[in-house]
Coordinates of C-alpha atoms in Angstrom, one line a residue:
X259 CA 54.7 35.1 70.9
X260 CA 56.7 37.2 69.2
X261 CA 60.0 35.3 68.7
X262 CA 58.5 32.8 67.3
X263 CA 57.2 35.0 64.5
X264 CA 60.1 36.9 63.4
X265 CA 62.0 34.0 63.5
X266 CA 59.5 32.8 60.8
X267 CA 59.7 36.2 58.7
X268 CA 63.5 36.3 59.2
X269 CA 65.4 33.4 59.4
X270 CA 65.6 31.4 56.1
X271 CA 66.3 27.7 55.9
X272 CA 69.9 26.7 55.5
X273 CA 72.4 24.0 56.7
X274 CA 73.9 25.1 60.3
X275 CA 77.8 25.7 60.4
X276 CA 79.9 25.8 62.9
X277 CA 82.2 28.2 63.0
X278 CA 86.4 28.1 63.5
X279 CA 85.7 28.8 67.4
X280 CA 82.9 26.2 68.2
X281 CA 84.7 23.2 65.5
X282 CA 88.0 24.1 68.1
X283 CA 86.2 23.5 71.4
X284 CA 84.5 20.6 69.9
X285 CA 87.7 19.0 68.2
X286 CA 88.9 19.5 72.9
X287 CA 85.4 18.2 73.8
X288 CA 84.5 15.5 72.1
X289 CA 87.7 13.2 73.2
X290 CA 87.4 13.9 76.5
X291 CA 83.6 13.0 76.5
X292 CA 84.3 9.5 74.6
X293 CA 87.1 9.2 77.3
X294 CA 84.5 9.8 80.5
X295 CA 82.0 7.6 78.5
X296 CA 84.8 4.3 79.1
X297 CA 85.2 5.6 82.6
X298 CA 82.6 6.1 83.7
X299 CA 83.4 4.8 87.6
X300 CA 86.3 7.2 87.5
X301 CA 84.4 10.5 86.4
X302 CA 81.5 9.7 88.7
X303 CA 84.1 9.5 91.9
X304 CA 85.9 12.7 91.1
X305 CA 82.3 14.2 90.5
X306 CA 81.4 12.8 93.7
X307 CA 84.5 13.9 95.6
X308 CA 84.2 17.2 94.3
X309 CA 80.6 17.5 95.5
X310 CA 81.6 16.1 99.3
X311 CA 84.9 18.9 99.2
X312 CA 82.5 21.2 98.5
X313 CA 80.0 20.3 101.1
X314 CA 82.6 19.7 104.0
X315 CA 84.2 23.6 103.1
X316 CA 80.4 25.1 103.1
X317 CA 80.2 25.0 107.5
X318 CA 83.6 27.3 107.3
X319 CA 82.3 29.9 104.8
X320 CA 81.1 31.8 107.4
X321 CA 77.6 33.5 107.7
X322 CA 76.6 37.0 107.7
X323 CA 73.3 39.0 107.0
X324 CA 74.7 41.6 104.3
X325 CA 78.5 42.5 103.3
X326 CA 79.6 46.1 104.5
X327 CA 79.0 48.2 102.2
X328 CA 81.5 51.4 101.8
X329 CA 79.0 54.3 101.3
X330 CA 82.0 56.5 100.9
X331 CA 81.1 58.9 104.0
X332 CA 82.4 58.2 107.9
X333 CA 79.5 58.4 110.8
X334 CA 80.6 59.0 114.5
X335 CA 78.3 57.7 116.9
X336 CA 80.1 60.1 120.5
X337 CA 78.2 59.4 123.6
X338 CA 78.8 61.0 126.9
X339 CA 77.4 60.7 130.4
X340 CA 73.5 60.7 130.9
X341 CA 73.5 64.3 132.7
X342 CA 76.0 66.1 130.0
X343 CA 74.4 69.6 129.2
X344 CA 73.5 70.8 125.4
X345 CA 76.2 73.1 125.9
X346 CA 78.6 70.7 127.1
X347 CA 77.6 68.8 124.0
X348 CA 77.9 71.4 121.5
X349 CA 81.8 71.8 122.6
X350 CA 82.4 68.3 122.6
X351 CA 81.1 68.7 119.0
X352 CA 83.1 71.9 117.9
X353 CA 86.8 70.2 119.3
X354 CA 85.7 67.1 117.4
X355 CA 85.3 69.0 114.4
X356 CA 88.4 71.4 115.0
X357 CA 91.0 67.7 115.9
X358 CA 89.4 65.9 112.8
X359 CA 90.1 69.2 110.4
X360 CA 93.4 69.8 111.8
X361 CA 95.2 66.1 111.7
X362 CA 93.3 64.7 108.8
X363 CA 93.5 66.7 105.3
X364 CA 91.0 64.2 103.9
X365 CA 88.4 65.7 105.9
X366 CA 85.7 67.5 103.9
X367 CA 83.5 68.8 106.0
X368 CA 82.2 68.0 109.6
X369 CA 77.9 68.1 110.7
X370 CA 77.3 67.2 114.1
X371 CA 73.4 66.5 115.1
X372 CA 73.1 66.2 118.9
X373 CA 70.2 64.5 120.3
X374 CA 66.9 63.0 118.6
X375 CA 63.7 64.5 118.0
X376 CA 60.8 63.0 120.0
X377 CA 59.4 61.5 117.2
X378 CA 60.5 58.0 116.3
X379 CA 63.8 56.9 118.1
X380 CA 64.1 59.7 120.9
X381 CA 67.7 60.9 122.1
X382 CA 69.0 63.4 124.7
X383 CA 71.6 65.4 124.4
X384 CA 74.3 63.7 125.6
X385 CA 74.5 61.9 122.2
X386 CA 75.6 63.4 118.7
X387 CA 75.9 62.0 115.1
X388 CA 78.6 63.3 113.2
X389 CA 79.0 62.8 109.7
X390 CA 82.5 63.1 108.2
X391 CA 82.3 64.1 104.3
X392 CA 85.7 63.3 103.2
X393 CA 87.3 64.4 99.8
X394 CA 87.9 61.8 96.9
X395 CA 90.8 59.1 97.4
X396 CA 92.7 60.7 94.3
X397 CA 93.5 64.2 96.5
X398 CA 95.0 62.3 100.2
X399 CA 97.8 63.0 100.9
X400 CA 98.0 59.2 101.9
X401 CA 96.8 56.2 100.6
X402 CA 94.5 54.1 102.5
X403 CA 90.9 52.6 102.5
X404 CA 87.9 54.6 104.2
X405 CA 87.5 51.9 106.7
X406 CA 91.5 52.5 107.8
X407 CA 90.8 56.1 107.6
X408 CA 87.6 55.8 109.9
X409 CA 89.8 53.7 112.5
X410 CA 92.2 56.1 112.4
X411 CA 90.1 59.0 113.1
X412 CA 88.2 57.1 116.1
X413 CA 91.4 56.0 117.5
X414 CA 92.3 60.1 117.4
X415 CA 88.7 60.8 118.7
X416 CA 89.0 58.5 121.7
X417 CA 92.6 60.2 123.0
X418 CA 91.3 64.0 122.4
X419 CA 87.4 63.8 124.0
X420 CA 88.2 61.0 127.1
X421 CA 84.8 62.0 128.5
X422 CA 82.7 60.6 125.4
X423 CA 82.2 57.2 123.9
X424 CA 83.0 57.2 120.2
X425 CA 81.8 54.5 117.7
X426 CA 82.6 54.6 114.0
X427 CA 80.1 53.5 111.3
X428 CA 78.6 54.3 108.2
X429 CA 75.2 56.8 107.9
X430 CA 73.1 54.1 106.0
X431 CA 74.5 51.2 107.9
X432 CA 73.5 53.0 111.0
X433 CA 70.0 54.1 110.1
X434 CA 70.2 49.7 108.9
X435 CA 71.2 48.8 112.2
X436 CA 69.0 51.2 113.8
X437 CA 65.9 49.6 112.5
X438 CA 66.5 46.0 112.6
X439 CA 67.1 46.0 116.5
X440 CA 66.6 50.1 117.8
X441 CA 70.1 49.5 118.8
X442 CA 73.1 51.7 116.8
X443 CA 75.4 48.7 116.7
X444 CA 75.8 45.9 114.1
X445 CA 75.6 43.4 117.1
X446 CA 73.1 43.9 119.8
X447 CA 73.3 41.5 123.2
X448 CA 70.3 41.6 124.6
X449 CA 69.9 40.5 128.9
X450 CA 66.0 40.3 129.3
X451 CA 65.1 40.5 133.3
X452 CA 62.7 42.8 135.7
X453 CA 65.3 44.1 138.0
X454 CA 67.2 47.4 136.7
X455 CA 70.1 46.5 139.2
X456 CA 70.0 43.3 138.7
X457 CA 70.8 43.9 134.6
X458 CA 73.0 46.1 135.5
X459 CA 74.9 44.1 137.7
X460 CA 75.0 40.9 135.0
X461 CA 75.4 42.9 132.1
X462 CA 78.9 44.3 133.9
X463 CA 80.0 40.8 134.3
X464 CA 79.2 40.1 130.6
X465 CA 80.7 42.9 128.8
X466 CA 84.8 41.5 130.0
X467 CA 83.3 38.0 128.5
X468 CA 82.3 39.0 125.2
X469 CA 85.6 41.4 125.1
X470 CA 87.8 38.2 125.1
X471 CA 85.9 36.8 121.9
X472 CA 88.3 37.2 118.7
X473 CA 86.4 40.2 116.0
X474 CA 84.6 42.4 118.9
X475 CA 85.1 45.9 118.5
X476 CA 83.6 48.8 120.1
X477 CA 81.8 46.9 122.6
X478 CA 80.0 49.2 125.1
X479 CA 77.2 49.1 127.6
X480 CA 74.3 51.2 126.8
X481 CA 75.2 54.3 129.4
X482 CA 71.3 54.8 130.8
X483 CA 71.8 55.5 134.6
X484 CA 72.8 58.9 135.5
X485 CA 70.4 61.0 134.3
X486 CA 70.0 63.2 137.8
X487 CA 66.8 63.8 139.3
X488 CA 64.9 65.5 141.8
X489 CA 63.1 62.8 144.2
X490 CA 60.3 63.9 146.7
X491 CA 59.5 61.2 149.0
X492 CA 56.2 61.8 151.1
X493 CA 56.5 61.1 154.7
X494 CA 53.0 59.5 155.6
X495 CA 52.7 59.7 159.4
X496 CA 53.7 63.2 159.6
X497 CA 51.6 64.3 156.6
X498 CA 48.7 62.3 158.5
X499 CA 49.6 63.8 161.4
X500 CA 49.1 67.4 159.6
X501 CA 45.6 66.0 158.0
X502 CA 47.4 66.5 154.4
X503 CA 46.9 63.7 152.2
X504 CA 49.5 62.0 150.1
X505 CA 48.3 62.8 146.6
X506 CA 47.3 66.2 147.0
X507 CA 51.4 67.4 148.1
X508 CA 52.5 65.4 145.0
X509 CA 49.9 67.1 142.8
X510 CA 51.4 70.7 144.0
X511 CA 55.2 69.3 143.3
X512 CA 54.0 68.7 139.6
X513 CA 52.0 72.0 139.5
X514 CA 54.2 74.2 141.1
X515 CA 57.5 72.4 139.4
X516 CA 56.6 70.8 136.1
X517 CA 53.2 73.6 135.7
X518 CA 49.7 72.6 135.4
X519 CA 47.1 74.1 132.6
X520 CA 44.7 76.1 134.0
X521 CA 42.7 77.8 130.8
X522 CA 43.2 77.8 127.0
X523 CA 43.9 80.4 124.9
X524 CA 42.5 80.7 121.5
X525 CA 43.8 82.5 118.9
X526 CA 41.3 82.3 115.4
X527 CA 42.1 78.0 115.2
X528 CA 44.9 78.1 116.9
X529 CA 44.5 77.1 120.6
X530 CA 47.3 77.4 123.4
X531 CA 47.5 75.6 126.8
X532 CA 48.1 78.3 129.6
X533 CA 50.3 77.2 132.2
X534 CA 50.7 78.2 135.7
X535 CA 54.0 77.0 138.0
X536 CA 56.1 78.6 141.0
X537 CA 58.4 81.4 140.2
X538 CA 61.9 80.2 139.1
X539 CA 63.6 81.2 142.9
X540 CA 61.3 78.8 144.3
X541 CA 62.1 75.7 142.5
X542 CA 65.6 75.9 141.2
X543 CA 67.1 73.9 143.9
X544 CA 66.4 71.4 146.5
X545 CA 66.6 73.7 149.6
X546 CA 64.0 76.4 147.9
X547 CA 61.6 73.5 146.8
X548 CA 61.7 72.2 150.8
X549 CA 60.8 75.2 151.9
X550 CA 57.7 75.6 149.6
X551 CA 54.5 76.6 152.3
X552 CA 52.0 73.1 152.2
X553 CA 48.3 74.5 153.6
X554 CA 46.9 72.1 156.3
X555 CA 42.9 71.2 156.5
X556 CA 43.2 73.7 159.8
X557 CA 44.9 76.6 157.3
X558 CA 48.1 76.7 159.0
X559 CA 51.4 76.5 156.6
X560 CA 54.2 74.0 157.0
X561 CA 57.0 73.5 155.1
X562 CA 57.3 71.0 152.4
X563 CA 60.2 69.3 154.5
X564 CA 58.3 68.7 157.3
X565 CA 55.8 66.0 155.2
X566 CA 58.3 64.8 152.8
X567 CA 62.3 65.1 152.0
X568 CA 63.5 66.7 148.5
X569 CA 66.7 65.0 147.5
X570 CA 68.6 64.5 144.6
X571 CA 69.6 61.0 142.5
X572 CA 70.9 59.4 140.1
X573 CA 68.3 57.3 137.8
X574 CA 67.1 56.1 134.0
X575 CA 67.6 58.3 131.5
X576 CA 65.3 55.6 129.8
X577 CA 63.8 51.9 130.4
X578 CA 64.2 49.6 127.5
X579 CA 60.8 47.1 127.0
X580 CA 60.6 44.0 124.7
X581 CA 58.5 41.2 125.3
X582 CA 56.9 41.7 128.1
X583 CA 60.2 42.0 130.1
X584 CA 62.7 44.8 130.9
X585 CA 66.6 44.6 128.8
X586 CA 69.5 45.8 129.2
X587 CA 71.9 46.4 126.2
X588 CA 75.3 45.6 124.8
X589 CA 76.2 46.6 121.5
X590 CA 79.1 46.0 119.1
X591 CA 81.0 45.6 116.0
X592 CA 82.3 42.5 114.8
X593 CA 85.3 43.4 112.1
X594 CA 87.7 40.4 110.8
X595 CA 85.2 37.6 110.9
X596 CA 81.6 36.7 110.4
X597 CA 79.0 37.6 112.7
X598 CA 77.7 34.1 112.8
X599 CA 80.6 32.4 113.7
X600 CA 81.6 35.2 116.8
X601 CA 77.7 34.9 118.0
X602 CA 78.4 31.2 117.9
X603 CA 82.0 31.6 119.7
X604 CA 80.6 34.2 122.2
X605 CA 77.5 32.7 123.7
X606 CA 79.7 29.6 123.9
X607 CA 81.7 31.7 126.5
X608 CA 78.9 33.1 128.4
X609 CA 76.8 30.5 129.2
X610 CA 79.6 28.1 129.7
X611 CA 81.5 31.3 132.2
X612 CA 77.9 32.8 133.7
X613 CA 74.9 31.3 135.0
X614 CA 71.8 33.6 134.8
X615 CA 69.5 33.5 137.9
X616 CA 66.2 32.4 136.8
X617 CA 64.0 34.9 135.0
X618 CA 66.9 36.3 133.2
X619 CA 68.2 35.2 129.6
X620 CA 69.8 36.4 126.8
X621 CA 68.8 37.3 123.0
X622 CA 71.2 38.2 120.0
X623 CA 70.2 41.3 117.9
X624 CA 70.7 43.1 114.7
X625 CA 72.7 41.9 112.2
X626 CA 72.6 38.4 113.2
X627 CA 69.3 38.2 113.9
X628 CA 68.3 39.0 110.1
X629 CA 70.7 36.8 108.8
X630 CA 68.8 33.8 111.0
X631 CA 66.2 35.1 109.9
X632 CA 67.1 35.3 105.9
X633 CA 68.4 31.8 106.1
X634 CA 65.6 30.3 107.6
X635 CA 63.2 31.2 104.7
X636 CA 65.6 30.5 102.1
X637 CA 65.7 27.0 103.9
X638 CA 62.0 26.5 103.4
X639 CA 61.8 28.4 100.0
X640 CA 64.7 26.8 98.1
X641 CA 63.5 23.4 98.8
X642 CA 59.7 24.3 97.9
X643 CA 60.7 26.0 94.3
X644 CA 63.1 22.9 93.6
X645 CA 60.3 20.6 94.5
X646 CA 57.9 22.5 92.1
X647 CA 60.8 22.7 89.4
X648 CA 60.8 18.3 89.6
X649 CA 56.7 18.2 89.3
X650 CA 56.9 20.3 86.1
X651 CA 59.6 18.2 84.6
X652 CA 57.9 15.3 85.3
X653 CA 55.2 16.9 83.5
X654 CA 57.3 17.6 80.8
X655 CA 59.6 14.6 80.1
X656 CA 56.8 12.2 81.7
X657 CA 59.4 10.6 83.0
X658 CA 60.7 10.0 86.8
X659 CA 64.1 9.4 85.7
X660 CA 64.7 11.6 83.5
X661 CA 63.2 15.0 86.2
X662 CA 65.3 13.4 88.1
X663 CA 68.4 13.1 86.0
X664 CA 67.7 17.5 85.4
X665 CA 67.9 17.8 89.5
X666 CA 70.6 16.1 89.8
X667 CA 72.6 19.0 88.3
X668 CA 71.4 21.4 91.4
X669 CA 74.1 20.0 94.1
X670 CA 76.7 19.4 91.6
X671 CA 76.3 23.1 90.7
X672 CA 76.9 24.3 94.3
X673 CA 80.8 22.8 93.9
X674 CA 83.0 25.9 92.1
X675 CA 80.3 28.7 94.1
X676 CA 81.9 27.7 97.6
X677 CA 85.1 27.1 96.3
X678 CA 84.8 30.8 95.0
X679 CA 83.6 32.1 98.1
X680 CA 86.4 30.1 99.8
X681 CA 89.2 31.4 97.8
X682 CA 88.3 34.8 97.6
X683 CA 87.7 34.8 101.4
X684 CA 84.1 36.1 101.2
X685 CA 81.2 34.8 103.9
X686 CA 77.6 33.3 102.5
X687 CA 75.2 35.9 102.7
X688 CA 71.8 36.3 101.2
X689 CA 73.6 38.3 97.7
X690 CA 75.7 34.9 97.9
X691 CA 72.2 32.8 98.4
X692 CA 71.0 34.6 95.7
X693 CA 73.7 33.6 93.6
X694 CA 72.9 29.7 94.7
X695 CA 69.6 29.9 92.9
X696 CA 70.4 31.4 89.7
X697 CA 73.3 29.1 89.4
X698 CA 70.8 26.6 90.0
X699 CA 68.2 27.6 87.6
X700 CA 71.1 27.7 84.8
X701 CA 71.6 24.4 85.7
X702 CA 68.4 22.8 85.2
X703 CA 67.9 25.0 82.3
X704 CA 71.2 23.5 80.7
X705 CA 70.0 19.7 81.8
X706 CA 66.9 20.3 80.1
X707 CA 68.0 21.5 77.0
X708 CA 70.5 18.2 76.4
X709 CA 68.1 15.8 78.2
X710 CA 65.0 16.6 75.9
X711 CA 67.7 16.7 72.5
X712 CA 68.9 13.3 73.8
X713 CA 65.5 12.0 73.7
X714 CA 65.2 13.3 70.1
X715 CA 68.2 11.5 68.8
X716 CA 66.8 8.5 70.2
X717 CA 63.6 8.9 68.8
X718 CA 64.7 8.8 65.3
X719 CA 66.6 5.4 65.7
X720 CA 70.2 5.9 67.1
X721 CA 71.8 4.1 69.5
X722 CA 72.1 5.1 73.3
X723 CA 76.0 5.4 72.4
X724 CA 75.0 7.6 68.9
X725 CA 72.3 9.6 70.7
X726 CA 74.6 10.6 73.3
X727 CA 77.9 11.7 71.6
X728 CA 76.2 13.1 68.8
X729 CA 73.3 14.8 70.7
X730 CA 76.5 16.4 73.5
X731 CA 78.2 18.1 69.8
X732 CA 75.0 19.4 68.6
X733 CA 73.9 20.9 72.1
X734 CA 77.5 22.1 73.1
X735 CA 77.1 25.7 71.2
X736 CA 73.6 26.4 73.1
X737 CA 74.7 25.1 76.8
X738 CA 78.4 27.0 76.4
X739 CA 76.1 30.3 74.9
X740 CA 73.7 29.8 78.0
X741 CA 76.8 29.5 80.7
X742 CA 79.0 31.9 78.7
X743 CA 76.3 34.8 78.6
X744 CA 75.6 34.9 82.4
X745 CA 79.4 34.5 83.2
X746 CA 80.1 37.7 80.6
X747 CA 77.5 39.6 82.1
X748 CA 78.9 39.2 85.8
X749 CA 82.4 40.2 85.1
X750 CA 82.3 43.6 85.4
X751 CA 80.5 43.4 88.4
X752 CA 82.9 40.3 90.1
X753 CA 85.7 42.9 89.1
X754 CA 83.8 45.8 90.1
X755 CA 85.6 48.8 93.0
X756 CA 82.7 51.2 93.3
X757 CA 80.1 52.4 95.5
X758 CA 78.0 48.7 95.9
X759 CA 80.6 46.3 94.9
X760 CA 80.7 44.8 98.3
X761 CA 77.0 43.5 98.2
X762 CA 77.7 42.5 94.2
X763 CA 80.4 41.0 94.6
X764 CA 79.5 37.2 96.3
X765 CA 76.6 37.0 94.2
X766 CA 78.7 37.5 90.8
X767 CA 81.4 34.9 92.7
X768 CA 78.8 32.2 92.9
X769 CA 77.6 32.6 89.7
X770 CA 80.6 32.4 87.7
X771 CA 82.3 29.5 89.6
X772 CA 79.4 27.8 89.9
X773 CA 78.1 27.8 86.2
X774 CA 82.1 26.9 85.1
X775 CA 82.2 24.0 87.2
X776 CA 78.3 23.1 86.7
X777 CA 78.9 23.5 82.9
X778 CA 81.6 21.2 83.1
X779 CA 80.0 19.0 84.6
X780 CA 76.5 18.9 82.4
X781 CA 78.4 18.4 79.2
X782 CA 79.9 15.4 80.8
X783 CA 78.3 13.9 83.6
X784 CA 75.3 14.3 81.9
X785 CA 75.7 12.2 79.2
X786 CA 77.2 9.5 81.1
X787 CA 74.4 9.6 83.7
X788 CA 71.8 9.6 80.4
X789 CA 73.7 6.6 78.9
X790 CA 74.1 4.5 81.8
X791 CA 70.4 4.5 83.3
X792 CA 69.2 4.1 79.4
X793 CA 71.3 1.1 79.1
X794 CA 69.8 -0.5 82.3
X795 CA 66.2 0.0 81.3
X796 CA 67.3 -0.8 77.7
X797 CA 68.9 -4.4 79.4
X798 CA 65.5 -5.0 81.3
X799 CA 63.6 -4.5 78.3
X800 CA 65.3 -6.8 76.9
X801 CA 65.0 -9.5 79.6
X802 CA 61.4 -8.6 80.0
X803 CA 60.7 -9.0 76.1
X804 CA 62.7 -12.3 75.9
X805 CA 61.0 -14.3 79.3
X806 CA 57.3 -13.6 77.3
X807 CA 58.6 -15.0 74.3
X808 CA 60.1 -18.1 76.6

């Protein structure tokens, strides 16, 4: 509404120049689109070669969810054994800091977190997050990239602290990973079964497997079993022989071990559970907790050990739950190649080297997961919009062949975004989807803006010839200012270093090459397309005309 009247106010009426730059590309254009007029078999089979090359590269693009981006800071995931002591842990964490000071001078500073809160995703202490702040590039002493520094630094890690597995990442690509799959790995395998042995004995025959594939790195098996406990097993015919029941000794064990509440104490709105249990001589170890006095129906007092045995074990730190099934869990990296492809690669391997007894299968997690995921909708959505796109242009032009001549820039404009991605060795990802469809929306935009002038010059008398090489000059300026403008604006970010570039970057790649090879194309496919299907309806028009005058 409101360009419309300031163009009114502003602009006066005058005879349009070109000036020195557009009369130069015109003076280059308009040969070569009288040339592709005359051959026209020849520009449509390089076109069409062009689109198949580009089509036939697209299945070894590779796939991933999201490029890594470099937030500039180094997390260490260190995990030790299920039964390592806060203490233990707090050491672990004070030589990691003290090795990563003393051999790297990039290091900033060093904050080690051990455990989780029981809120959200729960941890004990056995495992720590420490985030490495390092100093900017320009002060090391050598030059390098974060992710060669944080290999470096694990690699250092792993000799110094043999007792603890360390994992290097990134703090928001963790927290990322974290959420997509409640694993803290970009990769998660997931083995879905009932019987905790039973994982455990499959997902040890799995984790050699997937450490053959090509691009793993820092494959692990989640470390759950060895949490130690104290196991009291009640003896039924003696405690039946004693007239105890079963129930009432393990209701002691947790009273007089874990403490029962007995009263509440209540202090103005605060209130406070009060807590009775056995003194700490008489349940620090197994022999004193055997020896705890059990009262009989009769009154006499036995032993604990005589109606049940104390012992200690080995179990669960924790039980992983997912539809309706128990998992076990094998995370990863994948580094030098796309997730899609190793997933691909991988489950190849297993289910070609491993057959899963029945009731057992496997999922894949995390990253790949979303990227399915991402790709499936923009399957469904891309289509749908397009779809839409060709009802209103059939609106528009009220013509079939002429919506249809507009979408048939879309595929032609896909050509110089996968050769970009190809070249510059990036995967397709959604910022690289994203790219698709604005390149496509430039597209149509473009066909529609020659398409409807065409009609005009045909409207006031010209030939299909006229129409179309006079009609291609006049609309060059606004289809080059339309391709030029987007391809400007995504320079800097195509050329970009910073914080973000990686997830900029494939989406600024498919927009420039695809607009210069889909500009290219429009200004002279187009008009060859325009003019050849005019001239057939033209010729029947003429045949239909001339057998009604017969």
């Amino acid at each position: 509404t409101l360009v419309p009247v300031l163009a009114a106010l502003i602009l006066k009426p005058k005879e349009e120049k070109d000036t020195f730059l557009v009369r130069w590309i015109k003076a280059g254009y308009l040969p070569i689109l009288d040339w592709a007029l005359e051959n026209k078999k020849k520009v449509i089979v390089a076109s069409l070669t062009l689109l198949v090359s580009a089509l036939a590269t697209f299945p070894f693009l590779g796939k991933e969810f999201m490029p890594t981006l470099q937030e500039g800071a180094i997390m260490f995931r260190a995990t030790g054994i299920p039964s390592t002591s806060l203490e233990e842990s707090i050491r672990v964490s004070q030589q990691m800091n003290d090795v990563l000071k003393k051999e790297y001078p990039q290091t900033k500073m060093v904050l080690a977190t051990i455990g989780r809160a029981e809120k959200g995703e729960t941890a004990d202490a056995n495992y720590m997050e420490v985030l490495v702040e390092v100093k900017p590039q320009a002060e090391w002493p050598e030059k390098m990239s974060i992710p060669e520094l944080s290999d470096r630094m694990k690699e250092t890690l792993e000799v110094a602290l043999p007792t603890v597995v360390v994992g290097n990442t990134q703090p928001i690509q963790m927290r990322v990973e974290e959420l997509i799959s409640g694993v803290r790995a970009t990769l998660a395998l997931k083995l879905y079964g009932q019987d905790l042995s039973e994982l455990d004995r499959l997902a040890g025959e799995i984790k050699p497997v997937l450490a053959a594939v090509p691009g793993v790195a820092d494959l692990s098996l989640e470390a759950n079993k060895g949490k130690p406990q104290l196991v009291v097993k009640v003896n039924r015919e003696e405690a039946a022989r004693f007239g105890v029941n079963a129930d009432e000794i393990l209701e002691m064990v947790q009273a007089g071990i874990g403490g029962k509440a007995v009263s509440t104490l209540i202090d103005g709105v605060r209130r406070f559970d009060i807590q009775v249990r056995l003194d700490a001589a008489f349940r620090d170890t197994p022999q004193a907790i055997s020896d705890i006095p059990v009262r009989t129906p009769t009154g006499a007092l036995v032993p604990l050990s005589r109606v049940a045995t104390v012992e200690t074990d080995e179990g669960y730190t924790f039980v992983r739950r997912e539809q309706l099934s128990r998992y076990a869990v094998l995370q990863m990296d994948v580094r030098g190649r796309d997730v899609d492809g190793f997933v691909k690669e991988a489950d190849e391997k297993i289910r070609s080297q491993l057959k899963l007894p029945e009731g057992y299968w496997i999922e894949w997690g995390g990253a790949f997961e979303n990227q399915q995921r991402a790709m499936a909708r923009l399957a469904l959505i891309v289509p749908l919009t397009i779809g839409l796109i060709f009802v209103l242009l059939y609106t528009a032009f009220n013509s079939l062949t002429h919506a249809t001549l507009i979408i048939a820039n879309v595929p032609f404009a896909i050509i110089g975004g996968v050769f970009g991605l190809a070249v510059t060795g990036q995967y397709v990802s959604v910022p690289s989807a994203i790219g698709f469809i604005a390149v496509f929306g430039v597209a149509m935009l473009n066909g529609i803006v020659l398409v409807s002038f065409l009609n005009d010059q045909r409207g006031r008398g010209l030939s299909i010839r006229d129409a179309v090489r006079q009609g291609a000059a006049l609309r060059l300026r606004p289809v080059l200012m339309t391709a030029s403008v987007a391809i400007l604006g995504l320079v800097p970010m195509l050329l970009s270093q910073g914080v973000g570039a990686e997830t900029q970057r494939p989406l600024a790649t498919v927009v420039v090459g695809g607009l210069i090879t889909s500009t290219a194309l429009t200004l002279l496919l187009l008009p060859l397309m325009y003019e050849w299907i005019e001239a057939r309806r033209e010729r029947r028009t003429m045949i239909s005309t001339g057998g009604k005058q017969q």
